[in-house]
Structure formats: structure tokens, C-alpha cells
PDB file of C-alpha atoms in Angstrom:
ATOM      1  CA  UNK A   1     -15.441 124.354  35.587  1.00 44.00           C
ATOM      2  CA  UNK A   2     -16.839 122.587  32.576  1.00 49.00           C
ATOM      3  CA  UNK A   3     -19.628 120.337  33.251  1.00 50.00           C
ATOM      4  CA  UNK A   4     -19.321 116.861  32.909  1.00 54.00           C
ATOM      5  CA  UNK A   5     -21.152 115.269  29.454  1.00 54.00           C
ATOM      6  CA  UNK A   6     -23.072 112.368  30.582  1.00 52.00           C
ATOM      7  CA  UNK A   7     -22.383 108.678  28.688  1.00 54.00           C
ATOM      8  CA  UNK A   8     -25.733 108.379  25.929  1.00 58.00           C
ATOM      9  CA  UNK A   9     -27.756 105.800  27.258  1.00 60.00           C
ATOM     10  CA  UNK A  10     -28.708 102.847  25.320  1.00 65.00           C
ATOM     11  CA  UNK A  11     -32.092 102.577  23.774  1.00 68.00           C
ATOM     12  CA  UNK A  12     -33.869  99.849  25.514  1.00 67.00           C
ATOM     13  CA  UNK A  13     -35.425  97.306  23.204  1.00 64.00           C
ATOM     14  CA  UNK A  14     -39.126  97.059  22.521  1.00 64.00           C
ATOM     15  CA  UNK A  15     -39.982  93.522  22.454  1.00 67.00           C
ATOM     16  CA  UNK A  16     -43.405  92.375  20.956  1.00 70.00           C
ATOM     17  CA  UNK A  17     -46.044  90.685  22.680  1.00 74.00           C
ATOM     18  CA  UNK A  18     -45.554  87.155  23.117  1.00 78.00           C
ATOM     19  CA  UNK A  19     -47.439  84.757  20.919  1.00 80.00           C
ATOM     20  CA  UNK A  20     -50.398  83.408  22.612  1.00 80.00           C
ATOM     21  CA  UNK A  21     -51.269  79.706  22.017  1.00 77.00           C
ATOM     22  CA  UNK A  22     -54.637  80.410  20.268  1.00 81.00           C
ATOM     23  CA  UNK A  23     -51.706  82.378  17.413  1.00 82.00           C
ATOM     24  CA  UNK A  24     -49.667  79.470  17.216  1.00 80.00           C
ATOM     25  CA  UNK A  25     -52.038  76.536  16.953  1.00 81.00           C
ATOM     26  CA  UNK A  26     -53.215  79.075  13.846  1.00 83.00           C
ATOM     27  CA  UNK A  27     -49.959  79.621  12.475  1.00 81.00           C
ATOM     28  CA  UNK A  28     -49.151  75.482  12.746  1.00 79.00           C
ATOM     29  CA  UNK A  29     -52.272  74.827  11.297  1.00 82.00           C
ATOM     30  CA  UNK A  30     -52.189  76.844   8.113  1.00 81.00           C
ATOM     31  CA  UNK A  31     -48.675  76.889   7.243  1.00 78.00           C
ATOM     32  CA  UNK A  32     -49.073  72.559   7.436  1.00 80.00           C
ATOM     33  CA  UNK A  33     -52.222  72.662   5.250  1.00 82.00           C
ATOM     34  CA  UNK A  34     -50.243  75.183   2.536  1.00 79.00           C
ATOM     35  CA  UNK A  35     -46.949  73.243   3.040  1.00 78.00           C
ATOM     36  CA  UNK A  36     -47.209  71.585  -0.295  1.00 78.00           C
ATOM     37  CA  UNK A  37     -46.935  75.777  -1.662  1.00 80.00           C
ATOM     38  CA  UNK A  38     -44.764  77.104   0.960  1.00 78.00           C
ATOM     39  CA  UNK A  39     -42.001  74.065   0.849  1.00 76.00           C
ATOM     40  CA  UNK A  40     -42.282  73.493  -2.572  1.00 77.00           C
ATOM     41  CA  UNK A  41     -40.201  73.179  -5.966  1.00 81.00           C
ATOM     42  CA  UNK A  42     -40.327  76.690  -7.942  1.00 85.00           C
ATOM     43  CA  UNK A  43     -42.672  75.782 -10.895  1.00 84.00           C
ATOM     44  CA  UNK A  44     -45.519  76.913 -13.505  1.00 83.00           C
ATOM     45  CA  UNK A  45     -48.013  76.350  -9.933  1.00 82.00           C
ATOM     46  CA  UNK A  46     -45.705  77.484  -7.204  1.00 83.00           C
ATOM     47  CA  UNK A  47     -44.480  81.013  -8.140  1.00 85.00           C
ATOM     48  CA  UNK A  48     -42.563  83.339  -5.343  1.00 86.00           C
ATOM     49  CA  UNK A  49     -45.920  85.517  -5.968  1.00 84.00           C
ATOM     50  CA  UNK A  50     -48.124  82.513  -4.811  1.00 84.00           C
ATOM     51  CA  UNK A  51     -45.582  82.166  -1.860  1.00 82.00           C
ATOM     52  CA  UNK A  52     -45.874  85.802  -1.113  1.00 84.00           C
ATOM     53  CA  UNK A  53     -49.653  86.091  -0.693  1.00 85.00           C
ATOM     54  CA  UNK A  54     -50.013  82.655   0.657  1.00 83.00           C
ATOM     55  CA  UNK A  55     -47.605  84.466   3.494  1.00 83.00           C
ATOM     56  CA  UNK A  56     -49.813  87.372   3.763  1.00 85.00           C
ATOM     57  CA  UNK A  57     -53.155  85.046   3.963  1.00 84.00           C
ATOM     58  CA  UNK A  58     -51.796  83.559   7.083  1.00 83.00           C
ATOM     59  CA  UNK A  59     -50.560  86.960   8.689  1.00 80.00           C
ATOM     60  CA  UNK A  60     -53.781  88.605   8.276  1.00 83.00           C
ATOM     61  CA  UNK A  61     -55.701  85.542   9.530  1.00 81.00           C
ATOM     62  CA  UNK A  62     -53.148  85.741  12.441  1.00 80.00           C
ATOM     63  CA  UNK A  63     -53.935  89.483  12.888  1.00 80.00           C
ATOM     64  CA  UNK A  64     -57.796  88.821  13.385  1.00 79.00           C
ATOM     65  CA  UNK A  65     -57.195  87.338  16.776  1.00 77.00           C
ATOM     66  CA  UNK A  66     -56.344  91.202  18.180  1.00 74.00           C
ATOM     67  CA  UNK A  67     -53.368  89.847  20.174  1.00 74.00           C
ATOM     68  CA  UNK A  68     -50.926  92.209  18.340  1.00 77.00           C
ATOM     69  CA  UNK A  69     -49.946  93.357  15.205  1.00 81.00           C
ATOM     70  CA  UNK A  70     -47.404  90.860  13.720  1.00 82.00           C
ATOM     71  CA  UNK A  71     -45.232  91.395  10.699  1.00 84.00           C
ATOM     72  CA  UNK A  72     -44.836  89.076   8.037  1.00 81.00           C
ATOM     73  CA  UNK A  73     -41.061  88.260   8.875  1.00 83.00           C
ATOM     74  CA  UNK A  74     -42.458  88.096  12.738  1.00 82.00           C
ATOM     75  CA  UNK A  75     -44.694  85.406  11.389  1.00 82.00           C
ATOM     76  CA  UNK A  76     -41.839  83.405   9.324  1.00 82.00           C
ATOM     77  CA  UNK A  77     -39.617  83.762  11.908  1.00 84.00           C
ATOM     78  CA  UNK A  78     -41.900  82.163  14.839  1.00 81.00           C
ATOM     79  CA  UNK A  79     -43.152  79.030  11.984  1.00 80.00           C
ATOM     80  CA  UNK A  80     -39.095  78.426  11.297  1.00 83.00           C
ATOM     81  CA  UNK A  81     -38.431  78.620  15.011  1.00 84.00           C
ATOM     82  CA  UNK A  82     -41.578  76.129  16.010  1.00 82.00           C
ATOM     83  CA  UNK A  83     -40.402  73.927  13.178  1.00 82.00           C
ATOM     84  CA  UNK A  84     -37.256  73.879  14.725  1.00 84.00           C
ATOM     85  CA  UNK A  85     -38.545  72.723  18.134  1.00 84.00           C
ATOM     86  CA  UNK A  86     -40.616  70.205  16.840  1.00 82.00           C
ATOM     87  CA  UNK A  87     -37.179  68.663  14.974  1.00 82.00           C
ATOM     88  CA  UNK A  88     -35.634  68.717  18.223  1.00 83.00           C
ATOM     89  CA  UNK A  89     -38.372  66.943  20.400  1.00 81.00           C
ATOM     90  CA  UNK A  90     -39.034  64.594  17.237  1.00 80.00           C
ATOM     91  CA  UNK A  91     -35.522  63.216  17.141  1.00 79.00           C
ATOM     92  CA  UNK A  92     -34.643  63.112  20.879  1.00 80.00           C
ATOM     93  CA  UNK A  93     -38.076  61.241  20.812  1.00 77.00           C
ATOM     94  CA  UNK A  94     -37.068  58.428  18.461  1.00 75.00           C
ATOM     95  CA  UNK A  95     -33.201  58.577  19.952  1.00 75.00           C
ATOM     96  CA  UNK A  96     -34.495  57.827  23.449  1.00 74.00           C
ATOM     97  CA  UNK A  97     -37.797  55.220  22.522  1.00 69.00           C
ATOM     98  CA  UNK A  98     -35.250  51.648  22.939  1.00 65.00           C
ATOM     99  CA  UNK A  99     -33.489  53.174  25.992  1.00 68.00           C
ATOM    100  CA  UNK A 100     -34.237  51.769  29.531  1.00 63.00           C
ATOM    101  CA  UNK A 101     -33.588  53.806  33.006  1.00 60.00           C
ATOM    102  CA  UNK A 102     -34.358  57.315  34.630  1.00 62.00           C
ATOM    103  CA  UNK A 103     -33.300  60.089  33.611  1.00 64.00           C
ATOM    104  CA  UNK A 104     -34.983  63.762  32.990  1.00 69.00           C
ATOM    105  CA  UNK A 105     -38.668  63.547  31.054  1.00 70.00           C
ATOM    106  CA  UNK A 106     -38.381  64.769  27.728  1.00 71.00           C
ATOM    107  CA  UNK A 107     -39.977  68.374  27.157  1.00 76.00           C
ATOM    108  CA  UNK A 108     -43.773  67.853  26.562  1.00 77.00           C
ATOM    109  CA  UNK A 109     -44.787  68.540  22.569  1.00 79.00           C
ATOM    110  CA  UNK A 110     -47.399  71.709  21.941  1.00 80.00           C
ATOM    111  CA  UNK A 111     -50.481  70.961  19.567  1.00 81.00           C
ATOM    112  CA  UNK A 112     -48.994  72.975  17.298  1.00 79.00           C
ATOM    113  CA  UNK A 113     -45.665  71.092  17.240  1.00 79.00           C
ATOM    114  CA  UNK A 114     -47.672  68.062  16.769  1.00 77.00           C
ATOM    115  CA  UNK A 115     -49.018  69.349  13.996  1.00 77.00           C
ATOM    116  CA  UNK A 116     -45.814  69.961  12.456  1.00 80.00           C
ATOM    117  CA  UNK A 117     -44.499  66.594  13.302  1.00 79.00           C
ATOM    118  CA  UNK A 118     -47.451  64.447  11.468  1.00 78.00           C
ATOM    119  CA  UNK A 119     -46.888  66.598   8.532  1.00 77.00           C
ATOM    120  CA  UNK A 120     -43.088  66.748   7.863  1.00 77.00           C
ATOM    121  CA  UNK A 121     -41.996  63.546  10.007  1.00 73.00           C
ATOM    122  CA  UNK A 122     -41.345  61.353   6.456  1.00 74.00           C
ATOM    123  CA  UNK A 123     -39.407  64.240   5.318  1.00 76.00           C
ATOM    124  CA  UNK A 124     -35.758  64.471   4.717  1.00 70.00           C
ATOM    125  CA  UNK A 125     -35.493  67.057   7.004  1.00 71.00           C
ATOM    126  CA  UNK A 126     -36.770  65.643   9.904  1.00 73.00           C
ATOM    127  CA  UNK A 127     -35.890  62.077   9.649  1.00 68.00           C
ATOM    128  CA  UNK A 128     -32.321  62.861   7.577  1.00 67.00           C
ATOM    129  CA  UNK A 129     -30.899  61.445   4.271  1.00 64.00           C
ATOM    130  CA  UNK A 130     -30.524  57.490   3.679  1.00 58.00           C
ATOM    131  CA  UNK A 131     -26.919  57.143   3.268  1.00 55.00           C
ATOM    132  CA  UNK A 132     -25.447  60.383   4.869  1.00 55.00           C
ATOM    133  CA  UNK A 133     -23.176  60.063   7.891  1.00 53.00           C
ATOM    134  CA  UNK A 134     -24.995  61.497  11.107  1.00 50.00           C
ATOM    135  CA  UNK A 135     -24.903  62.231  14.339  1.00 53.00           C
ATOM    136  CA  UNK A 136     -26.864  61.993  17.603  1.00 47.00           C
ATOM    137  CA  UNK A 137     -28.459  65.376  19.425  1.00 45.00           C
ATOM    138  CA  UNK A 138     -26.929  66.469  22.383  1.00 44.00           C
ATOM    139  CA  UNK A 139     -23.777  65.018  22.524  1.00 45.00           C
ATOM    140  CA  UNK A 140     -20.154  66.697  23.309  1.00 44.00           C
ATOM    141  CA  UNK A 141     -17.814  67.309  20.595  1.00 46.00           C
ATOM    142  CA  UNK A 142     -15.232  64.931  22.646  1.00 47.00           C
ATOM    143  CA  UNK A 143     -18.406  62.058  22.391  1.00 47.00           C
ATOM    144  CA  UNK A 144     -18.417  63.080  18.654  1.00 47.00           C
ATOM    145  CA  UNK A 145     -15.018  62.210  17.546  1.00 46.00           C
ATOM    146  CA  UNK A 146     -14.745  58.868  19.482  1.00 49.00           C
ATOM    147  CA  UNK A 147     -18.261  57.867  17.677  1.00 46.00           C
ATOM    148  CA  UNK A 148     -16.397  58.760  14.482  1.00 48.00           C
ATOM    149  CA  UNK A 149     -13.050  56.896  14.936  1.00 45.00           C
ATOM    150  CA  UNK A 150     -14.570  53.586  16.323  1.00 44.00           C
ATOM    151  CA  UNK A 151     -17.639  52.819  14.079  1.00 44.00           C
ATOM    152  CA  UNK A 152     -18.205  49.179  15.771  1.00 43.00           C
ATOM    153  CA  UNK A 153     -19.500  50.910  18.027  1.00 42.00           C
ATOM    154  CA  UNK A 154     -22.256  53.107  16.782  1.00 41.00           C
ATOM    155  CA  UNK A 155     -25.589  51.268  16.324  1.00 42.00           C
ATOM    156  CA  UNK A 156     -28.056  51.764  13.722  1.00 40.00           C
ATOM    157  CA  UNK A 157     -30.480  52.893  16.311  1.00 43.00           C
ATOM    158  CA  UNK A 158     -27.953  55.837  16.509  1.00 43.00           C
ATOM    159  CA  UNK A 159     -27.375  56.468  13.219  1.00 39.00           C
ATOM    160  CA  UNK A 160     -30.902  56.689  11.493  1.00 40.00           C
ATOM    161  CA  UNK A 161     -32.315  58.709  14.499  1.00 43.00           C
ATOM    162  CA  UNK A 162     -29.805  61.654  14.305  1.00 43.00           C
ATOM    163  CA  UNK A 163     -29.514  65.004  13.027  1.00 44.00           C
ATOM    164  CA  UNK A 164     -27.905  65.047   9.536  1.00 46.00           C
ATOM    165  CA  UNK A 165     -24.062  66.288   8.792  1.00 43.00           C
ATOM    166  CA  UNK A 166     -23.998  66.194   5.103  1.00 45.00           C
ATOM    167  CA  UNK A 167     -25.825  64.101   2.098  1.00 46.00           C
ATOM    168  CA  UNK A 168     -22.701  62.991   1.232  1.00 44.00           C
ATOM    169  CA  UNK A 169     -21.662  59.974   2.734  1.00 45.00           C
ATOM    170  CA  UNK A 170     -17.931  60.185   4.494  1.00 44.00           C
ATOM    171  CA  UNK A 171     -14.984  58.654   3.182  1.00 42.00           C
ATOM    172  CA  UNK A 172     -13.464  55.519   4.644  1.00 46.00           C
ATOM    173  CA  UNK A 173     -10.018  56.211   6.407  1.00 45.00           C
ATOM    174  CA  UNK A 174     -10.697  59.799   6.440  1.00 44.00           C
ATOM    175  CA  UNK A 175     -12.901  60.216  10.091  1.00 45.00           C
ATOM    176  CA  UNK A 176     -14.418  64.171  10.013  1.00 47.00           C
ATOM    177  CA  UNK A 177     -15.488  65.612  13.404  1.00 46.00           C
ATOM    178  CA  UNK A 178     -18.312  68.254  13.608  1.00 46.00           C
ATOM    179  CA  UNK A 179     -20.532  69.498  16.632  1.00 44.00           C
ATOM    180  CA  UNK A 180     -24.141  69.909  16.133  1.00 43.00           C
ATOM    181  CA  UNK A 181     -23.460  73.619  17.146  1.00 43.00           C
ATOM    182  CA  UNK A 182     -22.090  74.511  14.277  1.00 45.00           C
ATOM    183  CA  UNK A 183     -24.602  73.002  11.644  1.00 46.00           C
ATOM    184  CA  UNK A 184     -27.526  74.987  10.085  1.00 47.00           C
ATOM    185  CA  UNK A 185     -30.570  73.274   9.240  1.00 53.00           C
ATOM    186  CA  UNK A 186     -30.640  70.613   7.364  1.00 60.00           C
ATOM    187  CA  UNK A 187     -32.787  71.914   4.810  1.00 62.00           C
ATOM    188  CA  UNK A 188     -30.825  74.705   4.049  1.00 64.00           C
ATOM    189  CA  UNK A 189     -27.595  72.667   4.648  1.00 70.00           C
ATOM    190  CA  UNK A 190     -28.891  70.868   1.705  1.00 76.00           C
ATOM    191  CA  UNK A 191     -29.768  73.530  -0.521  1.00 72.00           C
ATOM    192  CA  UNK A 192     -25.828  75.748   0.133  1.00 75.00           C
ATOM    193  CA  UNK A 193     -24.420  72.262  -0.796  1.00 75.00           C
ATOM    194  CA  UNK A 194     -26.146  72.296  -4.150  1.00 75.00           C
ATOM    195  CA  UNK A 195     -25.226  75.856  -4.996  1.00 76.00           C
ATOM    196  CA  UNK A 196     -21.638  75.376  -4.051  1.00 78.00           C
ATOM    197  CA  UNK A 197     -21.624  71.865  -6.321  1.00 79.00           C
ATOM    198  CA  UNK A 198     -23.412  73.751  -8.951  1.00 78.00           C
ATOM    199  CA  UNK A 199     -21.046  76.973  -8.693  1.00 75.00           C
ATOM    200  CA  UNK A 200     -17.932  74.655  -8.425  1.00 79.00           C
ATOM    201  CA  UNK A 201     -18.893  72.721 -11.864  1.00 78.00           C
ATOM    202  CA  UNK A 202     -19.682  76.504 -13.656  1.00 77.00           C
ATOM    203  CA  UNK A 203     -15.964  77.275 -12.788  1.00 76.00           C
ATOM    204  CA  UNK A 204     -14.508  73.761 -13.678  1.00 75.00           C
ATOM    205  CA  UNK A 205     -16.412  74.329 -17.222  1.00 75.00           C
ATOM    206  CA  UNK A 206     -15.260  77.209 -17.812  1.00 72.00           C
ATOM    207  CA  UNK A 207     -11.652  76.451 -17.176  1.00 70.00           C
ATOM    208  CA  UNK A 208     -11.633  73.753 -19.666  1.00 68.00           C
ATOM    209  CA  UNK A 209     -13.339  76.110 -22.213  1.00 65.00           C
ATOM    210  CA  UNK A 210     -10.467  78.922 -22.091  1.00 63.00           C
ATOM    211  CA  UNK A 211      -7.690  78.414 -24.135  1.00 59.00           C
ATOM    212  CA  UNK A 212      -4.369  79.297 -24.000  1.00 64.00           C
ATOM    213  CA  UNK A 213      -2.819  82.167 -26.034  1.00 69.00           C
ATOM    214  CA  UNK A 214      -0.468  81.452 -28.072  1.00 72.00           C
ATOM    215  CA  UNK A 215       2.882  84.072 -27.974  1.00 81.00           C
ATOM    216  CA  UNK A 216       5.081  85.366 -30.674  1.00 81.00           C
ATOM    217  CA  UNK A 217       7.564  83.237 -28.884  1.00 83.00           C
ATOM    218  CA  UNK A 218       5.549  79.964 -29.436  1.00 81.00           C
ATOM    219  CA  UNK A 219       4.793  81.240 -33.658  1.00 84.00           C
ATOM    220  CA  UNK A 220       8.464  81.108 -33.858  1.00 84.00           C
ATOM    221  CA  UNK A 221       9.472  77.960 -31.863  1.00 86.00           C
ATOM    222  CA  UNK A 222       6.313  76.481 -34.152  1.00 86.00           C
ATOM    223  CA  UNK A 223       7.804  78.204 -37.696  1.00 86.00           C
ATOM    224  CA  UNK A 224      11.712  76.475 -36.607  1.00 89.00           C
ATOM    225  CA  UNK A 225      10.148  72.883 -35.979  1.00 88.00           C
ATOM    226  CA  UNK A 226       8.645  72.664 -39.248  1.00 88.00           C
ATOM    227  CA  UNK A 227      11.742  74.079 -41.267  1.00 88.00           C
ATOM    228  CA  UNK A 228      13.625  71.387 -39.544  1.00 88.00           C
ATOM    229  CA  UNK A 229      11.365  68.579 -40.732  1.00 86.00           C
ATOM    230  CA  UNK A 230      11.219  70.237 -44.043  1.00 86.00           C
ATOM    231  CA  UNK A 231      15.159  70.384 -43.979  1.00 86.00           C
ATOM    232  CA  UNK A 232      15.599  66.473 -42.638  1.00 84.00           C
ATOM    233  CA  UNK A 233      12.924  65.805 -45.725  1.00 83.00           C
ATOM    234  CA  UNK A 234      15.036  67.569 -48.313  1.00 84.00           C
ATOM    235  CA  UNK A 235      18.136  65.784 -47.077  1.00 82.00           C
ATOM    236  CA  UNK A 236      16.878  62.124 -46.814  1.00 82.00           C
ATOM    237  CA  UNK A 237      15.393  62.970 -50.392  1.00 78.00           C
ATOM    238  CA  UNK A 238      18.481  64.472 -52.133  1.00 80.00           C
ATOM    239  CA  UNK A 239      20.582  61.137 -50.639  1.00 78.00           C
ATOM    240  CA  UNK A 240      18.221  58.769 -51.402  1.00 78.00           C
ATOM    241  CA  UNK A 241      17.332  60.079 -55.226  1.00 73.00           C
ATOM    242  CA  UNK A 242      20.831  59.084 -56.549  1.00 77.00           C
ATOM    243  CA  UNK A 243      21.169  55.817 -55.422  1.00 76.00           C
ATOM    244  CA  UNK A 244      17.767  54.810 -56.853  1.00 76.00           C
ATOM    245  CA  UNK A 245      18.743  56.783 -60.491  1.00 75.00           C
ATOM    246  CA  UNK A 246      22.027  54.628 -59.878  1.00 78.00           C
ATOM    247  CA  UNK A 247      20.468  51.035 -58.988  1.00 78.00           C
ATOM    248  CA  UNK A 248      17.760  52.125 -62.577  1.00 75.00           C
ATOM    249  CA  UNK A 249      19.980  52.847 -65.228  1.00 75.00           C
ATOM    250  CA  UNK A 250      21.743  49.520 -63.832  1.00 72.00           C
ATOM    251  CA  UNK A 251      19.295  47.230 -64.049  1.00 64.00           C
ATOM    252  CA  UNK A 252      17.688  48.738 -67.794  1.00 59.00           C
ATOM    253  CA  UNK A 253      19.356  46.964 -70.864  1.00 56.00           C
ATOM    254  CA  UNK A 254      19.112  49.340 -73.099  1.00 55.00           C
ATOM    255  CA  UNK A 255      20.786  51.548 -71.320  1.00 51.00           C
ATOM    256  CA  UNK A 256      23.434  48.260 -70.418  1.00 49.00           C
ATOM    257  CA  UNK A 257      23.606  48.312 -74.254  1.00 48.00           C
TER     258      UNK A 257
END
């Protein structure tokens, strides 16, 4: 009797050591004094080398705490997720400062959230893009849609305290419908919309700068137009050059004589 294989067993996951709140508050605190490097315009100052070591500088500092070895990307990641929850406290914040009643208490913001808040709250990406269409946090996709269709009845409160769709504003009589699920981050919402403008005018350019090759067929068609005007030319000429020899010798005397 052949014995039974047993199924391979998944590998369990090693997960990492939590972040400890001494890490964070570190982590906040550096990345918002070198935001001006990390968030900033590539340039003669700001090189993806400065980036780089800037990185490193933070991980190391991180490292001399002797919670746990992190990573670089460990480190990235945990910054873009804390920024991330400080966007999301931030605008429920402002969204629910004129409302009256009970309800649940918003989530209590960290030190190092705070941190992030004071630092990027004037930004585009936290308080959205004057002019863009929005929409609120936390609302159904049904909730959406009816915002959408009946505009008298979203308030500027609403729309300048929401999470933005797209920097470019909606067209009138055409009503789009998005959840928040579905959106990335603004910032890099903002950044694929650029590449895909500036990748959409490279192919529109170079469209208009290919021309069309011309045939044998189209020589030939070209070649039997201009024989034709040629041949209408001749004609009009050879009719027209008697009558005006005819209408001269008529009206010289000498030749009367």
C-alpha cells in the first residue's frame, strides 16, 4: 500500500516587531524637518542621491533605538502609511467641526500625526485642489451619486473639506460617480494624471508630424490632372488665338488698304 504524501504546509509569515512610539515620534519628526528634500521638485539641490541618503540618515537614526532592525522600505512604508492616517483624521476633523449632535468620538491624533498635520495641512494634498470636484470621506457610493446629480444640495462646507477626485474640474451635464475606495492618493493621483497628459500630447505630436506616403497610384492620378489642365489650356488658347489675329488684321489700315 503506498503511503499517503502529505499536503506541503504553508510557510507561516514572519512579521516584524511592531513600531514602538519612541520610533515613530522619530520617524515623524525627521521626515517633517527634511520634507522640503524628501517632497520636493527634482533640481540642481534635490538630487535622487540627496533623497537616498537623507532616507538612510533617518533609518540609521531609527536603528539606534535597538527596537529592531528596520529596512529602508520598512521605514518608507510606515512614514507613507502615518501620513495617510493623519489625512484621514485631518479631513474627518474639518468635515465634522460645524456639525451638532452625538455620534462616535473621532479617533484620537498620535504626536507624531500631529506633527505631520502642522507641516503638510496647507498642502494640496491634504487640504485638496481649489477648483477640483470632491468628495466627502466615508460616504457610500449610493450617497456619492445623489451628491453628484443634485448639486443644490452640496454645501461648500462639503466640498472644500473632502478628499480630492481629480484636478480637473467636472463637466456640466456630464455627472461622474467614483467611491473613495477606488482612489489612490492624491499626490500620486496628481502626478499619473500629468504623465498620462504629457504621454497623450507626445502621441498627438507625433501624429501630426507623420506624413502620408504617397502611392504610385496617387503619382499617376497627380501626372493625369495636370495633363488635363495643360490640355483645357492648349484648347482655350488654340480657339481664342484666331479670333484675336481675326478682330487685328481688321481693325489695322494698312492691312484694310
Amino acid at each position: 500500500m503506498a503511503e499517503q504524501q502529505t499536503p506541503n504546509k504553508k510557510r507561516q509569515r514572519i512579521r516584524g516587531t511592531n513600531f514602538t512610539s519612541m520610533e515613530v515620534n522619530l520617524i515623524s519628526r525627521r521626515e517633517v524637518e527634511e520634507l522640503g528634500l524628501l517632497r520636493g521638485k527634482f533640481g540642481p539641490d534635490i538630487t535622487a542621491d540627496a533623497k537616498n541618503k537623507t532616507w538612510a540618515k533617518i533609518k540609521d537614526e531609527g536603528n539606534t533605538l535597538r527596537v529592531s532592525y528596520r529596512k529602508l522600505s520598512t521605514v518608507k512604508t510606515k512614514f507613507r502609511n502615518l501620513t495617510r492616517d493623519a489625512k484621514e483624521k485631518f479631513t474627518y476633523e474639518r468635515k465634522e467641526r460645524n456639525k451638532t449632535g452625538g455620534g462616535p468620538a473621532p479617533k484620537p491624533i498620535s504626536m507624531a500625526e500631529k506633527n505631520i498635520i502642522n507641516a503638510m495641512k496647507d498642502t494640496s494634498s491634504f487640504k485638496g485642489i481649489d477648483g477640483g470636484m470632491e468628495t466627502s470621506v466615508g460616504i457610500s457610493h449610493q450617497d456619492t451619486c445623489n451628491s453628484r446629480h443634485s448639486q443644490d444640495s452640496i454645501t461648500s462646507d462639503q466640498m472644500f473639506t473632502a478628499v480630492p477626485i481629480s484636478p480637473v474640474p467636472a463637466l456640466n451635464g456630464f455627472p461622474t460617480c467614483q467611491t473613495v475606495d477606488d482612489l489612490p492618493s492624491s499626490v500620486e493621483s496628481i502626478w499619473i494624471r500629468r504623465l498620462e497628459q504629457v504621454h497623450q500630447r507626445n502621441e498627438d505630436e507625433s501624429m501630426q508630424k507623420k506624413k502620408t506616403k504617397r502611392t504610385a497610384d496617387d503619382v499617376y492620378e497627380l501626372q493625369c490632372l495636370v495633363l488635363e489642365s495643360d490640355l483645357k489650356r492648349n484648347e482655350m488658347q488654340n480657339g481664342t488665338f484666331p479670333k484675336l489675329n481675326a478682330i487685328l488684321q481688321h481693325d489695322d489700315p494698312e492691312t484694310n488698304y
